[in-house]
Coordinates of C-alpha atoms in Angstrom, one line a residue:
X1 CA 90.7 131.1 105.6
X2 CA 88.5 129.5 108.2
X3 CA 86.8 126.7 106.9
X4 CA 87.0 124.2 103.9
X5 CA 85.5 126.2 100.8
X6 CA 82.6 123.5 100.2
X7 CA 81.9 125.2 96.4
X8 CA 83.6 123.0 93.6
X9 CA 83.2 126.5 91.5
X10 CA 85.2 128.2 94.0
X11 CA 88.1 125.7 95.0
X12 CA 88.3 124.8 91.0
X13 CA 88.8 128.9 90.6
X14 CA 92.0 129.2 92.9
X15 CA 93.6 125.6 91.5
X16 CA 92.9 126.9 88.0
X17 CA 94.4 130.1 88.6
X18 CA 98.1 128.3 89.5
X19 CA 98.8 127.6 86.0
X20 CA 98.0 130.9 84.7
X21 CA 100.0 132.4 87.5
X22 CA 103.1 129.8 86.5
X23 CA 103.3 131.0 83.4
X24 CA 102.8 134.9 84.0
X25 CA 105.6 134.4 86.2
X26 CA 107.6 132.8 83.5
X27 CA 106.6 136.2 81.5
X28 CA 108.1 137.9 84.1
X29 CA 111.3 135.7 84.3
X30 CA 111.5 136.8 80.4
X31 CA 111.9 140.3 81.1
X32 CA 113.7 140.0 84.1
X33 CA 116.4 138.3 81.8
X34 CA 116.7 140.9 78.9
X35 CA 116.8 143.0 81.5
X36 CA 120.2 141.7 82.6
X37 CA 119.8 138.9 85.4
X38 CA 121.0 135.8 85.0
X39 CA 119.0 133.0 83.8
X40 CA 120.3 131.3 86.8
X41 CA 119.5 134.1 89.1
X42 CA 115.7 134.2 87.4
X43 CA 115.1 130.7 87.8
X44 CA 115.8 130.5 91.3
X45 CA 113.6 133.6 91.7
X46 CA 111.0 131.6 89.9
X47 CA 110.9 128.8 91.9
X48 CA 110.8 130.6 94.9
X49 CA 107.5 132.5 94.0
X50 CA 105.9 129.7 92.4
X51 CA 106.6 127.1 95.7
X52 CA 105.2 130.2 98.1
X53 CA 102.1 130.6 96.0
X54 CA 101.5 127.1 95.2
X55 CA 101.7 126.0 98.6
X56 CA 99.8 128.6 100.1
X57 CA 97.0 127.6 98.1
X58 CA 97.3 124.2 98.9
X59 CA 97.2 124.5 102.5
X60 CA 94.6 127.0 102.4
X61 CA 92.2 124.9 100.7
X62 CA 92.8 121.6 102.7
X63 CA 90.9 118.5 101.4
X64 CA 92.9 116.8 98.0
X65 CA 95.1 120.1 97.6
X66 CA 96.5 119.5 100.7
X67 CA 97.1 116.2 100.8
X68 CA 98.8 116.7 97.1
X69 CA 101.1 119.1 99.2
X70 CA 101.9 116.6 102.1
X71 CA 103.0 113.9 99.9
X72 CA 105.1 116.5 97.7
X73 CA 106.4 117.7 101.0
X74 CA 108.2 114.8 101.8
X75 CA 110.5 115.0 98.6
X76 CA 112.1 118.5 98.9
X77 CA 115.3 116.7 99.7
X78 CA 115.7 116.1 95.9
X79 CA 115.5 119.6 95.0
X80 CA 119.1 121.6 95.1
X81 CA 120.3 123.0 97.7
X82 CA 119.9 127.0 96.5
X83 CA 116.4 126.8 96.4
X84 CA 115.8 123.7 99.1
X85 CA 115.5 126.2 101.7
X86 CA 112.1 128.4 100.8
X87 CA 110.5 125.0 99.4
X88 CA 111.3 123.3 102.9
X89 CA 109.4 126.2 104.7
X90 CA 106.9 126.1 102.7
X91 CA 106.0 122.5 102.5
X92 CA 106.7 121.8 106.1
X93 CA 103.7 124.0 107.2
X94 CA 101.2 121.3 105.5
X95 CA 103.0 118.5 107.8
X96 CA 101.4 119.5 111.1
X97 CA 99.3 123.0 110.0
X98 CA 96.3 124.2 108.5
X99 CA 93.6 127.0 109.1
X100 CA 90.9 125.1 111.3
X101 CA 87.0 125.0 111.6
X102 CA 85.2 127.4 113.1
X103 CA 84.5 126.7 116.9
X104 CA 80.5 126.5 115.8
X105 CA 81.0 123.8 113.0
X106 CA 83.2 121.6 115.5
X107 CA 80.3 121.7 117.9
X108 CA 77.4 121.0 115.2
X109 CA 79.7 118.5 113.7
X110 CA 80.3 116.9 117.2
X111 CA 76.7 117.2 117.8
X112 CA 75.5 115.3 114.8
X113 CA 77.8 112.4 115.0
X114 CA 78.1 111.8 118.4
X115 CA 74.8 113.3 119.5
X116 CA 73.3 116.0 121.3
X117 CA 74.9 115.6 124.4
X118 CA 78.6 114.8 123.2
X119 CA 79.9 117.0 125.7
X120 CA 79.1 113.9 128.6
X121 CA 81.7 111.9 126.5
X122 CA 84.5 114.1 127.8
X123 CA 85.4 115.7 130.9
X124 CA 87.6 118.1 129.3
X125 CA 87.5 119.2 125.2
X126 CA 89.9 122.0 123.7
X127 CA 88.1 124.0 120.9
X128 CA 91.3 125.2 119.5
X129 CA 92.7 122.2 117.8
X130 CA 95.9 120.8 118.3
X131 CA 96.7 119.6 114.7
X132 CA 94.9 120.0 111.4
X133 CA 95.6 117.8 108.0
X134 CA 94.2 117.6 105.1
X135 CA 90.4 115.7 105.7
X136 CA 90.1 116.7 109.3
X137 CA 91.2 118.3 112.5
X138 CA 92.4 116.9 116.0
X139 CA 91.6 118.1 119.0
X140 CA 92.8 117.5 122.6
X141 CA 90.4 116.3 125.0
X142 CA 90.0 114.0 128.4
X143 CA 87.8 111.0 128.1
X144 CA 85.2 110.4 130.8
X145 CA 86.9 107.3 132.1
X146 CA 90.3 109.6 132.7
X147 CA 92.4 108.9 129.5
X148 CA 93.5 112.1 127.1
X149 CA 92.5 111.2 124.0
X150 CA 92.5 112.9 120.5
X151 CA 89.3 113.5 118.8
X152 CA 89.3 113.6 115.2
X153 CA 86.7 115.3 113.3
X154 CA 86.3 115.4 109.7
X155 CA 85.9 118.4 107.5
X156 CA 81.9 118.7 106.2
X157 CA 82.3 118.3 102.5
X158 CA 85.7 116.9 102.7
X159 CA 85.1 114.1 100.0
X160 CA 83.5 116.5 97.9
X161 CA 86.2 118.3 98.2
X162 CA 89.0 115.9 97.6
X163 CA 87.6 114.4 94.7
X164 CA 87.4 117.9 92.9
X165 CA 91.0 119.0 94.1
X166 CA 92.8 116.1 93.0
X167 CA 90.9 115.8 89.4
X168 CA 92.1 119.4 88.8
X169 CA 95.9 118.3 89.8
X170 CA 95.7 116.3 87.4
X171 CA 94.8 118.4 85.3
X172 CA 97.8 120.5 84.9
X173 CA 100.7 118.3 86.3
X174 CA 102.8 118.3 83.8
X175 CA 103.1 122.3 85.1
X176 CA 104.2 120.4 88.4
X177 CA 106.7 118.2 87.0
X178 CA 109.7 121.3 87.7
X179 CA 109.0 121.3 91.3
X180 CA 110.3 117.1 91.9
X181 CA 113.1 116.9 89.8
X182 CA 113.1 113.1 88.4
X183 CA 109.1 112.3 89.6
X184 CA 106.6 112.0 87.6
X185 CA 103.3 113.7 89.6
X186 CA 100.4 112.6 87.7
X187 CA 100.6 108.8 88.9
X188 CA 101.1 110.1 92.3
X189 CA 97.7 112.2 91.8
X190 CA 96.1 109.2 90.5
X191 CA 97.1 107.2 93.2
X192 CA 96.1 109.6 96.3
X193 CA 92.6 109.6 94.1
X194 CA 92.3 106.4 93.9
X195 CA 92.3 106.2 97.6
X196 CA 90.2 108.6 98.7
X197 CA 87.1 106.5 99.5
X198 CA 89.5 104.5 102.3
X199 CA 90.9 107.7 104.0
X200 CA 87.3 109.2 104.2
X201 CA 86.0 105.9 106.1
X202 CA 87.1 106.2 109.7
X203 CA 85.8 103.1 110.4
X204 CA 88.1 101.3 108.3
X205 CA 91.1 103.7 109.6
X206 CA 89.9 102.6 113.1
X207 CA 89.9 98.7 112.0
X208 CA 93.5 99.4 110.9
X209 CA 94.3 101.1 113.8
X210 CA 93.7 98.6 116.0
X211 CA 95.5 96.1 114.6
X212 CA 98.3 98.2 115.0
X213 CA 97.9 98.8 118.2
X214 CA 97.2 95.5 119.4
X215 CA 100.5 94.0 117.7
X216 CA 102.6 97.0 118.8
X217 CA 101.1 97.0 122.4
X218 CA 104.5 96.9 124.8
X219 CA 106.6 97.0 121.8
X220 CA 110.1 99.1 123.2
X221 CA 110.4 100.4 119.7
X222 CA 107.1 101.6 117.9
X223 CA 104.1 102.9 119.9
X224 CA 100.8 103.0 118.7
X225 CA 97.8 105.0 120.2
X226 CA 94.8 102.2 120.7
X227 CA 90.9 103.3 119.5
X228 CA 88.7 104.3 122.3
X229 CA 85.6 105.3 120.2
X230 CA 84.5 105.8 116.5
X231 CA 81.4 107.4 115.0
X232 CA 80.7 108.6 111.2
X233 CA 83.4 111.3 110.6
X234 CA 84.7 110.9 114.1
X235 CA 87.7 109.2 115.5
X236 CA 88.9 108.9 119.4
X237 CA 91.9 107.9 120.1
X238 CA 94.2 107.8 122.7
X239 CA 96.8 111.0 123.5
X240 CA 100.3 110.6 122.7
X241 CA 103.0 113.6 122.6
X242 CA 106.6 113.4 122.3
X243 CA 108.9 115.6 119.5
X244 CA 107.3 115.9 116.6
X245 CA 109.0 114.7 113.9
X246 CA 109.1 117.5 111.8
X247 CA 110.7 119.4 114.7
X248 CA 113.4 116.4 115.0
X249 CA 114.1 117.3 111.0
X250 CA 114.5 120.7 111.7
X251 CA 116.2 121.5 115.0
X252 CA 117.0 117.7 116.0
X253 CA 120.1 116.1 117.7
X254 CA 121.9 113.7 115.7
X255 CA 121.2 111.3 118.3
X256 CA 117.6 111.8 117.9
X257 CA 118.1 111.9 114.4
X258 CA 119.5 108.7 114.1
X259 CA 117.3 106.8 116.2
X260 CA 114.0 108.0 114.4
X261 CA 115.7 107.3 111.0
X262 CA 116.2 103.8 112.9
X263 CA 112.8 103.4 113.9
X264 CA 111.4 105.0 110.7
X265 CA 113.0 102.1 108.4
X266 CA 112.0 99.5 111.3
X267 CA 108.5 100.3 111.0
X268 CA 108.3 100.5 107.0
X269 CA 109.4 97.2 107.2
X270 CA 108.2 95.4 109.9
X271 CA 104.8 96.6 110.2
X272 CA 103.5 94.5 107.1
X273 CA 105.5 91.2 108.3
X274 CA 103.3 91.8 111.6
X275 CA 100.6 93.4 111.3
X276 CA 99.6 92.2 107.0
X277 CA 98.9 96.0 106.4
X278 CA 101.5 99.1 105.0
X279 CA 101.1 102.2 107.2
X280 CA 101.0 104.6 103.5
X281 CA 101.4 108.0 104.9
X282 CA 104.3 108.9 106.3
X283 CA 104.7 112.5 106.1
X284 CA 106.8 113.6 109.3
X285 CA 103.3 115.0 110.5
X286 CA 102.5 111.6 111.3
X287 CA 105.3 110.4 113.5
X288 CA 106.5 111.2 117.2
X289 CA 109.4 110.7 118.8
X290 CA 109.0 109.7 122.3
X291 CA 111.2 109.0 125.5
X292 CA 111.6 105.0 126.5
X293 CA 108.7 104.1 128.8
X294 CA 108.9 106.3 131.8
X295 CA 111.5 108.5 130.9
X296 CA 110.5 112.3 131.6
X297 CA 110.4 114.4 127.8
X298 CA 113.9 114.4 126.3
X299 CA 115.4 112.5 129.5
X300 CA 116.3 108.5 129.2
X301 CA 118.9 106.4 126.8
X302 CA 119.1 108.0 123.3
X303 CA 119.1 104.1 122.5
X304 CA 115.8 103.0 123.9
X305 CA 113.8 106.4 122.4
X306 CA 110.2 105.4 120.8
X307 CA 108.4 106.3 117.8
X308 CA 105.0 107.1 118.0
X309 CA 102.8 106.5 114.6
X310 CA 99.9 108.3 114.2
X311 CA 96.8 108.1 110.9
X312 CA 96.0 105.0 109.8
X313 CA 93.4 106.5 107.2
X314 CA 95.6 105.0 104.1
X315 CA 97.0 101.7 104.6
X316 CA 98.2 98.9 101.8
X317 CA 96.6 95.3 102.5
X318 CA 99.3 93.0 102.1
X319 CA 98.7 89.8 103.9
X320 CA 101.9 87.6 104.4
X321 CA 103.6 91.0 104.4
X322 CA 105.8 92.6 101.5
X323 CA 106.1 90.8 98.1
X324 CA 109.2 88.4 98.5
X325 CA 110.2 89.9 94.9
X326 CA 111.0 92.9 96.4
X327 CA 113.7 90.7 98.5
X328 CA 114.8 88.9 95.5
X329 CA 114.9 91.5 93.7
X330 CA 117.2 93.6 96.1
X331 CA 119.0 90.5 97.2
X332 CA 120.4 89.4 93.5
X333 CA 121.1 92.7 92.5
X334 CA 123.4 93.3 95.4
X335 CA 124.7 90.2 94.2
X336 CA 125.2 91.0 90.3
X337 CA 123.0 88.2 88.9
X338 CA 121.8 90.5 86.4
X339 CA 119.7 87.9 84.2
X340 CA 118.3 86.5 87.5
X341 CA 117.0 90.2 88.1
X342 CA 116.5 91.1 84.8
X343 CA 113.7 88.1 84.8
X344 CA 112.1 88.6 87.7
X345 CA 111.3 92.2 86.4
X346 CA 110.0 90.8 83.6
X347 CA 107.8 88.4 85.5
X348 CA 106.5 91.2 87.0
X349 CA 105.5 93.2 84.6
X350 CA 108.1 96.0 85.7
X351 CA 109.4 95.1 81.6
X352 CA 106.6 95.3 79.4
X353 CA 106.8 92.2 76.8
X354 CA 107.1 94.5 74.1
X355 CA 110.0 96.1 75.4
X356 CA 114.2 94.7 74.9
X357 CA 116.3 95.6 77.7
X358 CA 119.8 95.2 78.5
X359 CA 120.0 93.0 81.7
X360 CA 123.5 94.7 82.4
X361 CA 122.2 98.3 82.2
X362 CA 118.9 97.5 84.4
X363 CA 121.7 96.3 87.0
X364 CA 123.6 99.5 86.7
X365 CA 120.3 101.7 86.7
X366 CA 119.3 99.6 89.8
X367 CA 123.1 99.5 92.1
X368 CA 122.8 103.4 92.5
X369 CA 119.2 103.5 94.2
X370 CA 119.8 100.4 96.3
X371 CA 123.0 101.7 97.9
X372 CA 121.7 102.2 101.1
X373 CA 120.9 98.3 101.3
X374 CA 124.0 97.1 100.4
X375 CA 125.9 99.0 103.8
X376 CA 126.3 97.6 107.2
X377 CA 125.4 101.5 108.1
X378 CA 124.6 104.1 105.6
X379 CA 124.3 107.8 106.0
X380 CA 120.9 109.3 104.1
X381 CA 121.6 113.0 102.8
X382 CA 119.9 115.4 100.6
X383 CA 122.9 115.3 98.9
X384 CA 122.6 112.0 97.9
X385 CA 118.6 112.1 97.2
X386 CA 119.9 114.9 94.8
X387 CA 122.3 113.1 93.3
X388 CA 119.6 110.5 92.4
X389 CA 117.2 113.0 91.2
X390 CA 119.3 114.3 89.0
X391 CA 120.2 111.0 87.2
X392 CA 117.5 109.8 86.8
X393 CA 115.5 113.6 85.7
X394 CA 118.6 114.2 83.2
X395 CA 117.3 113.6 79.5
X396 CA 120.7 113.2 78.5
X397 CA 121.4 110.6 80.7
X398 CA 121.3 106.3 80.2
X399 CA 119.6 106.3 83.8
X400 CA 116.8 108.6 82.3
X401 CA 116.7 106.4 79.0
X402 CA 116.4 103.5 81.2
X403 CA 114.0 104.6 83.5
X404 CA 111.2 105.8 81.2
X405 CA 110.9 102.2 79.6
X406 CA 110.3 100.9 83.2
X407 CA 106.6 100.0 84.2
X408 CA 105.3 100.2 87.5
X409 CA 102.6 97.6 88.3
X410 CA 99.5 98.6 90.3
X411 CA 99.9 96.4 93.0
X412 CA 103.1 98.4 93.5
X413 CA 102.7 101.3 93.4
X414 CA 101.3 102.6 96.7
X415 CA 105.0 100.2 98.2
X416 CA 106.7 102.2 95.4
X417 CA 105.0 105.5 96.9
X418 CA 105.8 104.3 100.7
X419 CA 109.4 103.8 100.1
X420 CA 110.0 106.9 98.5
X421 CA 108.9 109.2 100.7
X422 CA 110.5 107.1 103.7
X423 CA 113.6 107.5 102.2
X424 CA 113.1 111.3 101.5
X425 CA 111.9 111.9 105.0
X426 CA 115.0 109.6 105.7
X427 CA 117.2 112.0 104.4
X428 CA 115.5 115.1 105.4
X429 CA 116.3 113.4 108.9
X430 CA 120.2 113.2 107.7
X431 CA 120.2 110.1 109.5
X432 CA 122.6 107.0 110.0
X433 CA 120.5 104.0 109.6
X434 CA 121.2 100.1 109.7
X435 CA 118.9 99.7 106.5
X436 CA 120.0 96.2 105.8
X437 CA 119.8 95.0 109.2
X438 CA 116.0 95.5 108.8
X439 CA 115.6 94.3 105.8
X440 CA 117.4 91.4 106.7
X441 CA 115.3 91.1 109.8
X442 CA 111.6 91.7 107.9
X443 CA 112.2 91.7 104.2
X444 CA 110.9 88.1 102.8
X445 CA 113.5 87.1 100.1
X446 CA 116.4 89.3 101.3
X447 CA 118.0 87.0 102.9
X448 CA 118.1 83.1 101.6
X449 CA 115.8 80.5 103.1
X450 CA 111.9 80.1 103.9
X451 CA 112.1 81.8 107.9
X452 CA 114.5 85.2 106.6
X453 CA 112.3 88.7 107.0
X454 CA 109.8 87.0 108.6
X455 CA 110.2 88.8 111.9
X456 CA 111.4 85.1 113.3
X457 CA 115.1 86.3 113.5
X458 CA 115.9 88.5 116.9
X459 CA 116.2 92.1 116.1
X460 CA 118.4 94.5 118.0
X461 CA 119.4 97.8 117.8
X462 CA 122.7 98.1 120.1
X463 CA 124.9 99.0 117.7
X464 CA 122.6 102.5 116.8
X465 CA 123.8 104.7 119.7
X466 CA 124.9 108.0 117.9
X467 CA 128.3 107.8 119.0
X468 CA 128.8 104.5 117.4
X469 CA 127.6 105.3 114.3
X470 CA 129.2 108.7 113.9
X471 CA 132.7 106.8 115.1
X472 CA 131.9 104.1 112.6
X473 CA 131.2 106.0 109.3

């Protein structure tokens, strides 16, 4: 498929077509069984066919289908191990892949937003693109002051398309519940609608862009390509390569993986105490890995590696940075105050009034998921994301229980969103990571007194050199 299907009729037909195809498959899991396979054996077969189909779809069709599939992508570390394997190959193509424009709309597109004679803009443009996501497409190109920059261009009818694609998600995702064990898909769908408008204005995404790169500008740790130009439906930035990080996931050093899971949980964190804004996709698609300052590719102190952060098209406004309830929250549960907690949730609206908890069992519902926060180092495994999953997905379980009397706020849930999938990519990464050093060092509330996680304290990362970790856990 070579361009985004601009027919609602048409993109409604294929997304409609999944559940049907679910549930002949579940048919043919039926027979399969009275025909002698295991149950076991069936359902992994199952799951197999359905993740290859439903993410071919999704990546075919682009627009609100395939952004659905990036932010599922990023939480195949909670599935088991058995079937972890097909579902990672599948997902990971919509991190950094997707059939492109034709050459011709490029142009026209080009043409209409940045005028008939675009092509003086650049001294060099690539027609085959170098990445394509789920709204747009990149391109490599040189600017004609010198720079390499990357030229975004978004897909004609991509808000049409979004907007259709994630209303028929919804639709059916209670069909999609199986495929995240412990998640529940249909706030995520709401939430990725709900921010459409934002990730379709590039002026905005340029506006938050900016401010990145402005804070970040000689930062050692986090490196963030500046704005050279923006038009309607057209973004230039500056060029940036390094290792992807889906590459780092896949066939990464521990070294390497260690430092981005570092840099990862650094930038999560201290991009809102700096900057007032959560960066709110972080598929691996979207992050680099790069050598220090004039290193050579792959050359250069494992220590003093970069990260490079790319799409700023979703971001969370939170001025003074994250809630300090988060770091109260975190902070007296580590600490067993369970009323103290138990309140603030309350407060908060994460305990509706009309519902009686146990302050005890919200404490032990809460220890588990906040592990890696209460470590000096802590290793993130699929193992562990599993283990999680399956406590909180188990029906027979207190954890479960627990969980579905919970309530997330709104003006959590895109942080709620953010974590999670850091943590899965986290994991995915297998990766040793001082957590609580940076939440100490940018969490408001983690630590006691009116300067802690304000960025104030001095942050270092010495101790984060592979061999010191792996001797140290």
């Amino acid at each position: 498929m070579s361009d985004l299907p601009r027919k609602a009729v048409t993109r409604t037909a294929k997304l409609a077509a999944l559940p049907l195809s679910f549930a002949g498959r579940a048919t043919w899991g039926l027979g399969k069984r009275i025909g002698g396979k295991s149950a076991e054996i069936v359902a992994r077969e199952l799951q197999q066919r359905t993740a290859e189909q439903l993410f071919k779809v999704l990546g075919e069709l682009k627009g609100g289908a395939m952004k659905f599939g990036q932010a599922l992508s990023v939480f195949e570390s909670a599935l088991p191990e058995e079937v972890a394997g097909p579902y990672r190959v599948a997902l990971t193509k919509l991190q950094d892949a997707a059939p492109p424009m034709p050459t011709r709309t490029v142009h026209e597109a080009l043409a209409e937003r940045l005028g008939e004679d675009w092509r003086e803009l650049f001294l060099e443009f690539e027609d085959k693109p170098a990445a394509a996501a789920s709204i747009g497409q990149v391109h490599r190109a040189v600017w004609h002051d010198g720079r390499e920059v990357a030229v975004k261009v978004q897909y004609p009818g991509a808000g049409e398309a979004l907007l259709s694609d994630l209303s028929q998600l919804s639709r059916f995702a209670r069909l999609l519940g199986p495929l995240i064990p412990g998640m529940d898909l249909k706030p995520l769908i709401s939430e990725l609608h709900d921010r459409v408008a934002e990730e379709l204005d590039y002026d905005l995404e340029a506006r938050a862009q900016r401010e990145h790169a402005a804070e970040f500008a000689g930062d050692p740790d986090v490196v963030v390509p500046d704005v050279v130009h923006q038009a309607d439906q057209v973004l230039v930035t500056e060029w940036i390569d390094g290792t992807p990080l889906a590459e780092v996931i896949s066939d990464g050093t521990q070294e390497q993986r260690d430092r981005a899971g570092q840099l990862l949980a650094r930038f999560l964190f201290s991009g809102p105490a700096r900057t007032g804004l959560l960066h709110a996709d972080p598929h691996p698609g979207n992050f680099r890995l790069l050598p220090a300052a004039g290193a050579s590719e792959g050359e250069g102190d494992p220590a003093e590696w970069r990260l490079g952060v790319l799409d700023f098209g979703t971001v969370d406004r939170l001025p003074g940075g994250l809630p300090r309830t988060i770091g109260d929250s975190l902070r007296m549960t580590l600490e067993g105050e369970a009323d103290a907690v138990y309140g603030v949730l309350c407060e908060e609206g994460f305990v509706k009034e009309s519902i009686d908890l146990d302050p005890d069992a919200v404490l032990e519902y809460l220890l588990p998921i906040i592990e890696p926060a209460e470590a000096d180092r802590f290793t993130f495994t699929r193992g562990w994301m599993r283990t999680q999953a399956a406590r909180i997905a188990d029906p027979r379980s207190p954890a479960h229980q627990l969980g579905k009397q919970l309530n997330l706020p709104p003006a959590y849930l895109l942080i709620h969103r953010v974590t999670l999938s850091t943590i899965g990519v986290l994991c995915q990464l297998n990766a040793t990571v001082r957590l609580r050093h940076e939440l100490e060092s940018w969490l408001p509330g983690f630590l006691a007194g009116p300067e802690a996680g304000t960025g104030l304290e001095t942050v270092t990362d010495a101790d984060t050199e592979a061999g010191d970790v792996a001797a140290e856990v």
